[in-house]
PDB file of C-alpha atoms and ligand atoms in Angstrom:
ATOM      1  CA  MET U   1      -8.012   7.227  39.724  1.00 86.00           C
ATOM      2  CA  LYS U   2      -7.285   8.751  36.177  1.00 92.00           C
ATOM      3  CA  HIS U   3      -8.767   7.762  33.347  1.00 96.00           C
ATOM      4  CA  ASP U   4      -7.303   7.863  29.491  1.00 98.00           C
ATOM      5  CA  LEU U   5      -8.640   7.259  25.961  1.00 98.00           C
ATOM      6  CA  LEU U   6      -5.184   5.568  24.571  1.00 98.00           C
ATOM      7  CA  GLY U   7      -7.092   3.265  22.227  1.00 98.00           C
ATOM      8  CA  LEU U   8      -9.800   1.290  20.962  1.00 98.00           C
ATOM      9  CA  GLU U   9      -8.186  -1.997  20.920  1.00 97.00           C
ATOM     10  CA  ASN U  10      -8.699  -2.306  24.925  1.00 96.00           C
ATOM     11  CA  LEU U  11     -12.289  -1.218  25.028  1.00 98.00           C
ATOM     12  CA  THR U  12     -15.476  -3.453  25.216  1.00 98.00           C
ATOM     13  CA  ALA U  13     -18.155  -2.990  22.876  1.00 98.00           C
ATOM     14  CA  GLU U  14     -20.316  -1.937  26.115  1.00 98.00           C
ATOM     15  CA  GLN U  15     -18.169   0.822  26.267  1.00 98.00           C
ATOM     16  CA  ILE U  16     -17.701   2.107  22.810  1.00 98.00           C
ATOM     17  CA  LYS U  17     -21.457   1.989  23.112  1.00 98.00           C
ATOM     18  CA  HIS U  18     -21.698   4.265  25.932  1.00 98.00           C
ATOM     19  CA  ILE U  19     -19.253   6.963  24.457  1.00 98.00           C
ATOM     20  CA  LEU U  20     -21.160   7.031  21.220  1.00 98.00           C
ATOM     21  CA  ASP U  21     -24.502   6.698  23.095  1.00 98.00           C
ATOM     22  CA  THR U  22     -23.213  10.176  24.969  1.00 98.00           C
ATOM     23  CA  ALA U  23     -21.855  11.822  21.820  1.00 98.00           C
ATOM     24  CA  ALA U  24     -25.428  11.691  19.855  1.00 98.00           C
ATOM     25  CA  THR U  25     -26.178  13.382  23.120  1.00 98.00           C
ATOM     26  CA  MET U  26     -23.254  16.219  22.786  1.00 98.00           C
ATOM     27  CA  LYS U  27     -24.389  16.353  18.745  1.00 98.00           C
ATOM     28  CA  THR U  28     -27.484  17.943  20.147  1.00 97.00           C
ATOM     29  CA  ILE U  29     -25.216  20.849  21.745  1.00 97.00           C
ATOM     30  CA  VAL U  30     -23.009  21.004  18.680  1.00 98.00           C
ATOM     31  CA  LEU U  31     -25.410  21.843  16.612  1.00 97.00           C
ATOM     32  CA  SER U  32     -27.629  24.147  18.490  1.00 97.00           C
ATOM     33  CA  ASN U  33     -27.709  27.908  18.908  1.00 95.00           C
ATOM     34  CA  ASN U  34     -26.276  27.619  22.248  1.00 94.00           C
ATOM     35  CA  LYS U  35     -23.158  25.632  22.551  1.00 95.00           C
ATOM     36  CA  LYS U  36     -22.251  26.268  26.087  1.00 95.00           C
ATOM     37  CA  THR U  37     -22.673  24.086  28.759  1.00 97.00           C
ATOM     38  CA  PRO U  38     -20.850  23.679  32.654  1.00 97.00           C
ATOM     39  CA  HIS U  39     -19.704  19.776  31.786  1.00 97.00           C
ATOM     40  CA  LEU U  40     -16.043  20.982  31.990  1.00 98.00           C
ATOM     41  CA  GLN U  41     -16.408  23.941  34.496  1.00 97.00           C
ATOM     42  CA  GLY U  42     -13.040  24.437  35.990  1.00 97.00           C
ATOM     43  CA  LYS U  43     -11.056  22.076  34.405  1.00 98.00           C
ATOM     44  CA  THR U  44      -8.049  22.739  32.167  1.00 98.00           C
ATOM     45  CA  VAL U  45      -7.446  20.869  28.702  1.00 98.00           C
ATOM     46  CA  VAL U  46      -4.236  20.931  26.716  1.00 97.00           C
ATOM     47  CA  ASN U  47      -3.543  20.185  23.446  1.00 97.00           C
ATOM     48  CA  LEU U  48      -0.386  18.752  22.872  1.00 96.00           C
ATOM     49  CA  PHE U  49       0.612  18.169  19.189  1.00 95.00           C
ATOM     50  CA  TYR U  50       3.800  16.891  17.839  1.00 93.00           C
ATOM     51  CA  GLU U  51       2.402  16.427  14.181  1.00 92.00           C
ATOM     52  CA  ASN U  52       0.269  18.755  12.181  1.00 91.00           C
ATOM     53  CA  SER U  53      -3.530  19.035  12.476  1.00 93.00           C
ATOM     54  CA  THR U  54      -6.826  20.866  11.866  1.00 94.00           C
ATOM     55  CA  ARG U  55      -9.888  18.600  12.312  1.00 96.00           C
ATOM     56  CA  THR U  56      -8.463  17.222  15.698  1.00 97.00           C
ATOM     57  CA  ARG U  57      -7.002  19.907  17.398  1.00 97.00           C
ATOM     58  CA  LEU U  58      -9.523  22.967  16.501  1.00 97.00           C
ATOM     59  CA  SER U  59     -12.711  19.918  17.559  1.00 98.00           C
ATOM     60  CA  PHE U  60     -10.747  19.368  20.679  1.00 98.00           C
ATOM     61  CA  GLU U  61     -10.296  22.926  21.261  1.00 98.00           C
ATOM     62  CA  LEU U  62     -14.273  24.026  20.681  1.00 98.00           C
ATOM     63  CA  ALA U  63     -15.210  20.458  22.343  1.00 98.00           C
ATOM     64  CA  ALA U  64     -13.555  21.995  25.733  1.00 98.00           C
ATOM     65  CA  LYS U  65     -14.364  25.502  25.074  1.00 98.00           C
ATOM     66  CA  TYR U  66     -18.422  24.234  24.669  1.00 98.00           C
ATOM     67  CA  MET U  67     -17.958  22.477  27.807  1.00 98.00           C
ATOM     68  CA  SER U  68     -16.695  25.624  29.529  1.00 98.00           C
ATOM     69  CA  ALA U  69     -12.896  23.820  30.465  1.00 98.00           C
ATOM     70  CA  ASN U  70      -9.684  26.027  30.147  1.00 97.00           C
ATOM     71  CA  ALA U  71      -8.380  25.070  26.706  1.00 97.00           C
ATOM     72  CA  ALA U  72      -5.069  25.680  25.593  1.00 96.00           C
ATOM     73  CA  ASN U  73      -2.909  24.599  22.466  1.00 95.00           C
ATOM     74  CA  ILE U  74       0.986  23.711  22.248  1.00 92.00           C
ATOM     75  CA  SER U  75       2.622  22.558  19.158  1.00 88.00           C
ATOM     76  CA  SER U  76       6.033  21.378  18.376  1.00 83.00           C
ATOM     77  CA  SER U  77       7.051  24.647  16.711  1.00 82.00           C
ATOM     78  CA  GLY U  78       7.116  27.472  18.884  1.00 77.00           C
ATOM     79  CA  SER U  79       7.418  25.488  22.055  1.00 81.00           C
ATOM     80  CA  SER U  80      10.650  24.745  24.095  1.00 85.00           C
ATOM     81  CA  VAL U  81      10.708  21.277  21.837  1.00 81.00           C
ATOM     82  CA  ALA U  82      12.259  23.466  19.365  1.00 79.00           C
ATOM     83  CA  LYS U  83      14.713  23.672  21.881  1.00 85.00           C
ATOM     84  CA  GLY U  84      15.484  20.579  22.230  1.00 85.00           C
ATOM     85  CA  GLU U  85      13.116  19.622  25.447  1.00 89.00           C
ATOM     86  CA  THR U  86      12.320  15.771  25.680  1.00 90.00           C
ATOM     87  CA  LEU U  87       8.576  14.912  25.189  1.00 91.00           C
ATOM     88  CA  ILE U  88       8.645  13.506  28.782  1.00 93.00           C
ATOM     89  CA  ASP U  89      10.029  17.135  30.358  1.00 93.00           C
ATOM     90  CA  THR U  90       7.617  18.797  28.117  1.00 92.00           C
ATOM     91  CA  ALA U  91       4.467  16.428  29.438  1.00 91.00           C
ATOM     92  CA  GLU U  92       5.467  17.000  32.852  1.00 92.00           C
ATOM     93  CA  THR U  93       5.784  20.736  32.578  1.00 93.00           C
ATOM     94  CA  ILE U  94       2.501  21.057  31.523  1.00 93.00           C
ATOM     95  CA  ASN U  95       1.068  18.838  34.084  1.00 93.00           C
ATOM     96  CA  ALA U  96       2.466  20.741  36.746  1.00 95.00           C
ATOM     97  CA  MET U  97       0.531  23.566  35.665  1.00 96.00           C
ATOM     98  CA  GLY U  98      -2.695  22.284  36.794  1.00 95.00           C
ATOM     99  CA  THR U  99      -3.784  20.287  33.406  1.00 97.00           C
ATOM    100  CA  ASP U 100      -6.631  17.752  33.592  1.00 97.00           C
ATOM    101  CA  ILE U 101      -6.792  16.390  30.692  1.00 98.00           C
ATOM    102  CA  LEU U 102      -3.771  16.480  28.154  1.00 97.00           C
ATOM    103  CA  VAL U 103      -4.492  15.537  24.626  1.00 98.00           C
ATOM    104  CA  MET U 104      -1.644  13.968  22.522  1.00 97.00           C
ATOM    105  CA  ARG U 105      -0.601  13.631  18.784  1.00 96.00           C
ATOM    106  CA  HIS U 106       2.797  11.933  18.506  1.00 95.00           C
ATOM    107  CA  SER U 107       4.635  10.630  15.494  1.00 93.00           C
ATOM    108  CA  MET U 108       5.579   7.613  17.629  1.00 94.00           C
ATOM    109  CA  SER U 109       3.757   4.642  18.166  1.00 96.00           C
ATOM    110  CA  GLY U 110       2.986   4.502  22.010  1.00 97.00           C
ATOM    111  CA  ALA U 111       3.987   8.017  22.735  1.00 95.00           C
ATOM    112  CA  PRO U 112       0.753   8.707  24.838  1.00 97.00           C
ATOM    113  CA  HIS U 113       0.612   5.784  26.473  1.00 97.00           C
ATOM    114  CA  LEU U 114       4.210   6.305  27.844  1.00 95.00           C
ATOM    115  CA  ILE U 115       3.176   9.566  29.088  1.00 95.00           C
ATOM    116  CA  SER U 116       0.230   8.174  30.386  1.00 96.00           C
ATOM    117  CA  LYS U 117       2.352   6.776  33.086  1.00 95.00           C
ATOM    118  CA  LEU U 118       4.433   9.886  34.236  1.00 94.00           C
ATOM    119  CA  VAL U 119       1.060  12.635  34.080  1.00 96.00           C
ATOM    120  CA  ASP U 120      -1.490  12.580  36.709  1.00 95.00           C
ATOM    121  CA  ALA U 121      -4.173  14.496  33.645  1.00 97.00           C
ATOM    122  CA  SER U 122      -6.213  11.912  31.409  1.00 97.00           C
ATOM    123  CA  VAL U 123      -4.326  11.253  28.440  1.00 98.00           C
ATOM    124  CA  VAL U 124      -6.470  11.382  25.000  1.00 98.00           C
ATOM    125  CA  ASN U 125      -4.410   9.527  22.108  1.00 98.00           C
ATOM    126  CA  ALA U 126      -5.198  12.411  19.051  1.00 98.00           C
ATOM    127  CA  GLY U 127      -3.147  10.106  17.076  1.00 98.00           C
ATOM    128  CA  ASP U 128       0.094   7.891  17.874  1.00 97.00           C
ATOM    129  CA  GLY U 129       1.886   7.293  14.662  1.00 95.00           C
ATOM    130  CA  MET U 130       0.958   4.233  12.960  1.00 95.00           C
ATOM    131  CA  HIS U 131      -0.971   2.639  15.840  1.00 97.00           C
ATOM    132  CA  GLU U 132      -4.261   4.388  16.474  1.00 98.00           C
ATOM    133  CA  HIS U 133      -6.543   7.326  16.369  1.00 98.00           C
ATOM    134  CA  PRO U 134      -9.493   6.579  19.058  1.00 98.00           C
ATOM    135  CA  THR U 135     -11.714   9.833  18.398  1.00 98.00           C
ATOM    136  CA  GLN U 136     -11.454   9.358  14.742  1.00 98.00           C
ATOM    137  CA  ALA U 137     -12.903   5.972  14.162  1.00 98.00           C
ATOM    138  CA  LEU U 138     -15.576   7.437  17.102  1.00 98.00           C
ATOM    139  CA  LEU U 139     -16.671  10.000  15.176  1.00 98.00           C
ATOM    140  CA  ASP U 140     -16.713   7.713  12.121  1.00 98.00           C
ATOM    141  CA  MET U 141     -19.000   5.063  13.820  1.00 98.00           C
ATOM    142  CA  LEU U 142     -21.195   8.140  15.407  1.00 98.00           C
ATOM    143  CA  THR U 143     -21.278   9.080  11.617  1.00 98.00           C
ATOM    144  CA  MET U 144     -22.601   5.870  10.310  1.00 98.00           C
ATOM    145  CA  ILE U 145     -25.118   5.043  12.960  1.00 98.00           C
ATOM    146  CA  GLU U 146     -26.587   8.414  11.949  1.00 98.00           C
ATOM    147  CA  HIS U 147     -26.821   7.799   8.364  1.00 98.00           C
ATOM    148  CA  LYS U 148     -27.318   4.081   8.733  1.00 98.00           C
ATOM    149  CA  GLY U 149     -28.846   3.557  12.312  1.00 98.00           C
ATOM    150  CA  HIS U 150     -26.736   1.091  13.310  1.00 98.00           C
ATOM    151  CA  ILE U 151     -23.492  -0.660  12.621  1.00 98.00           C
ATOM    152  CA  GLU U 152     -24.179  -4.060  13.373  1.00 98.00           C
ATOM    153  CA  GLY U 153     -24.480  -6.125   9.945  1.00 98.00           C
ATOM    154  CA  LEU U 154     -23.197  -3.091   7.757  1.00 98.00           C
ATOM    155  CA  LYS U 155     -20.475  -3.796   5.322  1.00 98.00           C
ATOM    156  CA  VAL U 156     -17.517  -1.446   5.787  1.00 98.00           C
ATOM    157  CA  ALA U 157     -14.932  -1.306   2.975  1.00 98.00           C
ATOM    158  CA  ILE U 158     -11.741   1.298   3.635  1.00 98.00           C
ATOM    159  CA  ILE U 159      -9.650   2.002   0.559  1.00 97.00           C
ATOM    160  CA  GLY U 160      -6.770   3.155   0.546  1.00 95.00           C
ATOM    161  CA  ASP U 161      -2.730   3.396   2.513  1.00 94.00           C
ATOM    162  CA  VAL U 162      -3.510   1.178   5.245  1.00 96.00           C
ATOM    163  CA  TYR U 163       0.094   0.145   6.014  1.00 94.00           C
ATOM    164  CA  HIS U 164       0.427   3.739   7.694  1.00 92.00           C
ATOM    165  CA  SER U 165      -3.181   4.010   8.952  1.00 95.00           C
ATOM    166  CA  ARG U 166      -3.964   4.712  12.316  1.00 97.00           C
ATOM    167  CA  VAL U 167      -7.411   5.317  11.549  1.00 98.00           C
ATOM    168  CA  VAL U 168      -8.359   2.272   9.602  1.00 98.00           C
ATOM    169  CA  ARG U 169      -6.576   0.182  12.803  1.00 98.00           C
ATOM    170  CA  SER U 170      -8.864   2.211  15.284  1.00 98.00           C
ATOM    171  CA  ASN U 171     -11.979   1.267  13.216  1.00 98.00           C
ATOM    172  CA  ILE U 172     -11.341  -2.160  12.646  1.00 98.00           C
ATOM    173  CA  TYR U 173     -11.042  -2.560  16.462  1.00 98.00           C
ATOM    174  CA  GLY U 174     -14.337  -0.426  16.732  1.00 98.00           C
ATOM    175  CA  LEU U 175     -16.182  -1.322  14.089  1.00 98.00           C
ATOM    176  CA  THR U 176     -15.286  -5.214  14.187  1.00 98.00           C
ATOM    177  CA  LYS U 177     -16.365  -5.155  18.236  1.00 98.00           C
ATOM    178  CA  LEU U 178     -19.824  -3.521  17.321  1.00 98.00           C
ATOM    179  CA  GLY U 179     -20.538  -6.633  14.338  1.00 98.00           C
ATOM    180  CA  ALA U 180     -19.835  -5.192  11.077  1.00 98.00           C
ATOM    181  CA  GLU U 181     -18.396  -6.588   8.519  1.00 98.00           C
ATOM    182  CA  VAL U 182     -14.967  -4.816   7.233  1.00 98.00           C
ATOM    183  CA  THR U 183     -13.289  -5.086   3.891  1.00 98.00           C
ATOM    184  CA  VAL U 184      -9.842  -3.325   3.724  1.00 98.00           C
ATOM    185  CA  GLY U 185      -8.514  -2.538  -0.446  1.00 97.00           C
ATOM    186  CA  GLY U 186      -5.477  -1.057  -1.484  1.00 95.00           C
ATOM    187  CA  PRO U 187      -2.043  -1.698  -3.132  1.00 93.00           C
ATOM    188  CA  SER U 188      -0.370  -4.661  -1.667  1.00 93.00           C
ATOM    189  CA  THR U 189       2.885  -2.452  -1.043  1.00 90.00           C
ATOM    190  CA  LEU U 190       0.577  -0.437   1.244  1.00 92.00           C
ATOM    191  CA  MET U 191      -1.101  -3.507   3.268  1.00 95.00           C
ATOM    192  CA  PRO U 192       0.410  -5.125   6.144  1.00 95.00           C
ATOM    193  CA  MET U 193       0.927  -9.029   5.827  1.00 93.00           C
ATOM    194  CA  ASP U 194      -1.006  -9.960   8.536  1.00 94.00           C
ATOM    195  CA  ILE U 195      -3.909  -7.226   8.519  1.00 97.00           C
ATOM    196  CA  GLU U 196      -6.593 -10.524   7.979  1.00 97.00           C
ATOM    197  CA  LYS U 197      -5.809 -11.616  11.938  1.00 97.00           C
ATOM    198  CA  MET U 198      -7.565  -8.168  13.042  1.00 97.00           C
ATOM    199  CA  GLY U 199     -10.526  -9.826  11.793  1.00 97.00           C
ATOM    200  CA  VAL U 200     -11.237  -8.340   8.232  1.00 98.00           C
ATOM    201  CA  LYS U 201     -10.744  -9.344   4.828  1.00 98.00           C
ATOM    202  CA  ALA U 202      -7.754  -7.862   2.729  1.00 98.00           C
ATOM    203  CA  TYR U 203      -7.891  -7.456  -1.251  1.00 98.00           C
ATOM    204  CA  ASP U 204      -4.974  -5.819  -3.240  1.00 96.00           C
ATOM    205  CA  ASN U 205      -7.692  -3.951  -5.081  1.00 96.00           C
ATOM    206  CA  VAL U 206     -10.539  -1.703  -5.161  1.00 96.00           C
ATOM    207  CA  HIS U 207     -13.430  -3.352  -6.814  1.00 95.00           C
ATOM    208  CA  GLU U 208     -13.594  -6.863  -4.601  1.00 97.00           C
ATOM    209  CA  ALA U 209     -13.264  -5.006  -1.261  1.00 98.00           C
ATOM    210  CA  ILE U 210     -16.378  -2.693  -2.469  1.00 98.00           C
ATOM    211  CA  VAL U 211     -18.867  -4.776  -3.616  1.00 98.00           C
ATOM    212  CA  ASP U 212     -22.257  -4.360  -1.875  1.00 98.00           C
ATOM    213  CA  ALA U 213     -20.759  -2.028   0.889  1.00 98.00           C
ATOM    214  CA  ASP U 214     -22.567   0.348   2.669  1.00 98.00           C
ATOM    215  CA  VAL U 215     -20.087   2.605   3.761  1.00 98.00           C
ATOM    216  CA  VAL U 216     -16.961   3.118   1.530  1.00 98.00           C
ATOM    217  CA  MET U 217     -13.976   4.716   3.475  1.00 98.00           C
ATOM    218  CA  GLY U 218     -11.367   6.259   1.553  1.00 97.00           C
ATOM    219  CA  LEU U 219      -7.750   6.588   3.236  1.00 96.00           C
ATOM    220  CA  ARG U 220      -5.418   9.488   2.880  1.00 92.00           C
ATOM    221  CA  ILE U 221      -1.948   8.516   1.076  1.00 88.00           C
ATOM    222  CA  GLN U 222       0.376   9.575   3.759  1.00 77.00           C
ATOM    223  CA  LEU U 223       2.719  10.906   1.298  1.00 74.00           C
ATOM    224  CA  GLU U 224       5.091  12.505   4.469  1.00 68.00           C
ATOM    225  CA  ARG U 225       5.188   8.878   5.875  1.00 63.00           C
ATOM    226  CA  GLN U 226       5.750   7.021   1.815  1.00 63.00           C
ATOM    227  CA  LYS U 227       8.856   5.075   1.889  1.00 64.00           C
ATOM    228  CA  LYS U 228       9.914   5.906  -2.181  1.00 65.00           C
ATOM    229  CA  GLY U 229       8.756   3.298  -4.461  1.00 72.00           C
ATOM    230  CA  LEU U 230       5.218   2.101  -2.990  1.00 77.00           C
ATOM    231  CA  PHE U 231       3.225   3.327  -5.273  1.00 75.00           C
ATOM    232  CA  PRO U 232       4.433   4.867  -8.959  1.00 74.00           C
ATOM    233  CA  SER U 233       2.584   8.380  -8.374  1.00 83.00           C
ATOM    234  CA  THR U 234      -0.192   9.760  -7.279  1.00 86.00           C
ATOM    235  CA  ARG U 235      -1.723   9.827 -10.600  1.00 89.00           C
ATOM    236  CA  GLU U 236      -1.332   6.098 -11.301  1.00 89.00           C
ATOM    237  CA  TYR U 237      -2.779   5.364  -7.710  1.00 90.00           C
ATOM    238  CA  PHE U 238      -5.839   7.111  -8.814  1.00 94.00           C
ATOM    239  CA  ARG U 239      -5.853   5.410 -11.765  1.00 93.00           C
ATOM    240  CA  PHE U 240      -5.845   1.639 -10.181  1.00 93.00           C
ATOM    241  CA  PHE U 241      -7.287   2.571  -6.637  1.00 94.00           C
ATOM    242  CA  GLY U 242      -8.915   5.882  -6.458  1.00 96.00           C
ATOM    243  CA  VAL U 243     -12.933   5.756  -5.737  1.00 97.00           C
ATOM    244  CA  ASP U 244     -14.810   7.774  -8.927  1.00 97.00           C
ATOM    245  CA  GLU U 245     -18.472   7.387  -9.481  1.00 96.00           C
ATOM    246  CA  SER U 246     -18.287   4.465 -11.762  1.00 96.00           C
ATOM    247  CA  ARG U 247     -16.505   2.391  -8.704  1.00 97.00           C
ATOM    248  CA  LEU U 248     -18.531   3.546  -6.321  1.00 97.00           C
ATOM    249  CA  LYS U 249     -21.444   1.940  -8.443  1.00 97.00           C
ATOM    250  CA  LEU U 250     -20.358  -1.791  -7.494  1.00 98.00           C
ATOM    251  CA  ALA U 251     -21.037  -0.620  -3.448  1.00 98.00           C
ATOM    252  CA  LYS U 252     -25.056  -0.779  -2.330  1.00 98.00           C
ATOM    253  CA  PRO U 253     -27.004   2.074  -4.132  1.00 97.00           C
ATOM    254  CA  ASP U 254     -27.144   3.828  -1.005  1.00 97.00           C
ATOM    255  CA  ALA U 255     -23.983   3.809   0.220  1.00 98.00           C
ATOM    256  CA  ILE U 256     -22.358   6.169   1.708  1.00 98.00           C
ATOM    257  CA  VAL U 257     -18.523   8.210   1.176  1.00 98.00           C
ATOM    258  CA  MET U 258     -16.475   8.578   4.211  1.00 98.00           C
ATOM    259  CA  HIS U 259     -12.816  10.035   4.406  1.00 98.00           C
ATOM    260  CA  PRO U 260     -11.251  10.806   7.916  1.00 97.00           C
ATOM    261  CA  GLY U 261      -9.485  14.266   5.845  1.00 92.00           C
ATOM    262  CA  PRO U 262      -7.427  15.969   4.915  1.00 93.00           C
ATOM    263  CA  VAL U 263      -8.236  14.915   1.396  1.00 94.00           C
ATOM    264  CA  ASN U 264      -5.783  14.699  -1.414  1.00 93.00           C
ATOM    265  CA  ARG U 265      -8.407  15.755  -4.282  1.00 95.00           C
ATOM    266  CA  GLY U 266      -8.238  13.178  -7.187  1.00 95.00           C
ATOM    267  CA  VAL U 267      -5.879  10.833  -5.380  1.00 93.00           C
ATOM    268  CA  GLU U 268      -8.105   8.508  -3.353  1.00 95.00           C
ATOM    269  CA  LEU U 269     -11.536   9.797  -4.115  1.00 97.00           C
ATOM    270  CA  SER U 270     -12.576  11.974  -7.368  1.00 97.00           C
ATOM    271  CA  THR U 271     -13.617  15.603  -6.854  1.00 97.00           C
ATOM    272  CA  ALA U 272     -17.482  14.520  -7.806  1.00 97.00           C
ATOM    273  CA  VAL U 273     -17.517  11.645  -5.402  1.00 98.00           C
ATOM    274  CA  ILE U 274     -15.980  13.964  -2.621  1.00 98.00           C
ATOM    275  CA  ASP U 275     -18.940  16.718  -3.613  1.00 97.00           C
ATOM    276  CA  GLY U 276     -21.414  14.617  -4.374  1.00 97.00           C
ATOM    277  CA  ASP U 277     -24.789  13.273  -2.660  1.00 97.00           C
ATOM    278  CA  ARG U 278     -23.152  10.201  -1.067  1.00 97.00           C
ATOM    279  CA  SER U 279     -20.561  12.066   0.991  1.00 98.00           C
ATOM    280  CA  VAL U 280     -20.716  12.391   4.760  1.00 98.00           C
ATOM    281  CA  ILE U 281     -17.481  13.777   5.117  1.00 98.00           C
ATOM    282  CA  THR U 282     -18.444  17.567   6.219  1.00 97.00           C
ATOM    283  CA  ASN U 283     -21.246  15.305   8.737  1.00 98.00           C
ATOM    284  CA  GLN U 284     -17.701  13.415  10.116  1.00 98.00           C
ATOM    285  CA  VAL U 285     -16.198  16.758  11.480  1.00 98.00           C
ATOM    286  CA  THR U 286     -18.842  17.636  12.866  1.00 98.00           C
ATOM    287  CA  SER U 287     -19.512  14.578  14.819  1.00 98.00           C
ATOM    288  CA  GLY U 288     -15.780  14.930  15.519  1.00 98.00           C
ATOM    289  CA  VAL U 289     -16.551  17.977  17.929  1.00 98.00           C
ATOM    290  CA  ALA U 290     -19.765  16.211  19.787  1.00 98.00           C
ATOM    291  CA  VAL U 291     -17.157  12.203  20.403  1.00 98.00           C
ATOM    292  CA  ARG U 292     -14.605  14.844  21.648  1.00 98.00           C
ATOM    293  CA  MET U 293     -17.027  16.492  23.864  1.00 98.00           C
ATOM    294  CA  ALA U 294     -17.869  13.153  24.990  1.00 98.00           C
ATOM    295  CA  VAL U 295     -14.924  11.327  25.721  1.00 98.00           C
ATOM    296  CA  MET U 296     -13.639  14.379  27.847  1.00 98.00           C
ATOM    297  CA  TYR U 297     -16.987  14.482  29.586  1.00 98.00           C
ATOM    298  CA  LEU U 298     -16.724  10.986  30.546  1.00 98.00           C
ATOM    299  CA  LEU U 299     -13.273  10.809  31.280  1.00 98.00           C
ATOM    300  CA  SER U 300     -13.538  13.332  33.698  1.00 97.00           C
ATOM    301  CA  ARG U 301     -16.339  11.465  35.451  1.00 95.00           C
ATOM    302  CA  GLY U 302     -15.076   8.237  36.014  1.00 93.00           C
ATOM    303  CA  GLY U 303     -13.894   7.119  32.516  1.00 93.00           C
ATOM    304  CA  PHE U 304     -15.935   4.759  30.219  1.00 95.00           C
TER     305      PHE U 304
HETATM  306  N1   CP C 401      -8.371  13.191  10.245  1.00 84.41           N
HETATM  307  C1   CP C 401      -7.476  14.214  11.161  1.00 84.41           C
HETATM  308  O1   CP C 401      -6.792  13.409  12.007  1.00 84.41           O
HETATM  309  O2   CP C 401      -7.220  15.033  10.445  1.00 84.41           O
HETATM  310  P1   CP C 401      -6.261  16.093  11.153  1.00 84.41           P
HETATM  311  O3   CP C 401      -4.785  15.725  10.996  1.00 84.41           O
HETATM  312  O4   CP C 401      -6.637  17.632  10.522  1.00 84.41           O
HETATM  313  O5   CP C 401      -6.655  16.447  12.438  1.00 84.41           O
END
């Protein structure tokens, strides 16, 4: 039976901890001078990306190569997708070439779930529409553990465009399962009405969400997904909802600052905060390779 990673909603706390423990070991390999292991020797990993990506796509590719897999990338532009081939036909074509792990990013929520039913390869969701981005939340949690020692009892404030964010949904599932308290803050036009049903506190401002936080996470304003009129301008957004040094003072003195990237500088976070001592954004990127190594290794060995 094949195994997939489609989201964190259906994983148990124990499964999430198992991935994070494995990722911590993988991180020692990423940080070493000898980034070559036989964990995926003989396996083939294909990255199928229908949306732009820098860190997710590259980190999956590097993770596969570090573990000695055959790794290939395909994107919608430059492939037969541009000639009108359907998602299902493209996925079945990739599957027929002996692919063991299919990593997929798509603008439609549920696309990897659909493809998972049709292919023999293990499917990893690398971001589906406004639904989930499970490996991003896992790398965020690994980074929090490295800096804070644990997840349980942490107060995590997530600020920004909650409505369009798959990152926030996966983080809420993962963090609440591991015992963190999660608050979300942002413009009410970018806040889903029923978000508190996910077990979080929601605010239409930054200062209430951020008070006493151990972790402050900015979310990208997804300019490509905005419908006109949800907020007046990026300048005004920063004025009311941007995390700058004065707003950060409301969090705990040792709070860390995170962002999934890519950051719109001076919109979600000020440049001083992005480049400041409390920013762990670069470490998130490194954790991303380790988490993707762990996920692909565990999937190839029977799942979580
Ligand atoms: N965080 C994230 O998913 O970044 P990319 O879009 O660059 O992959």
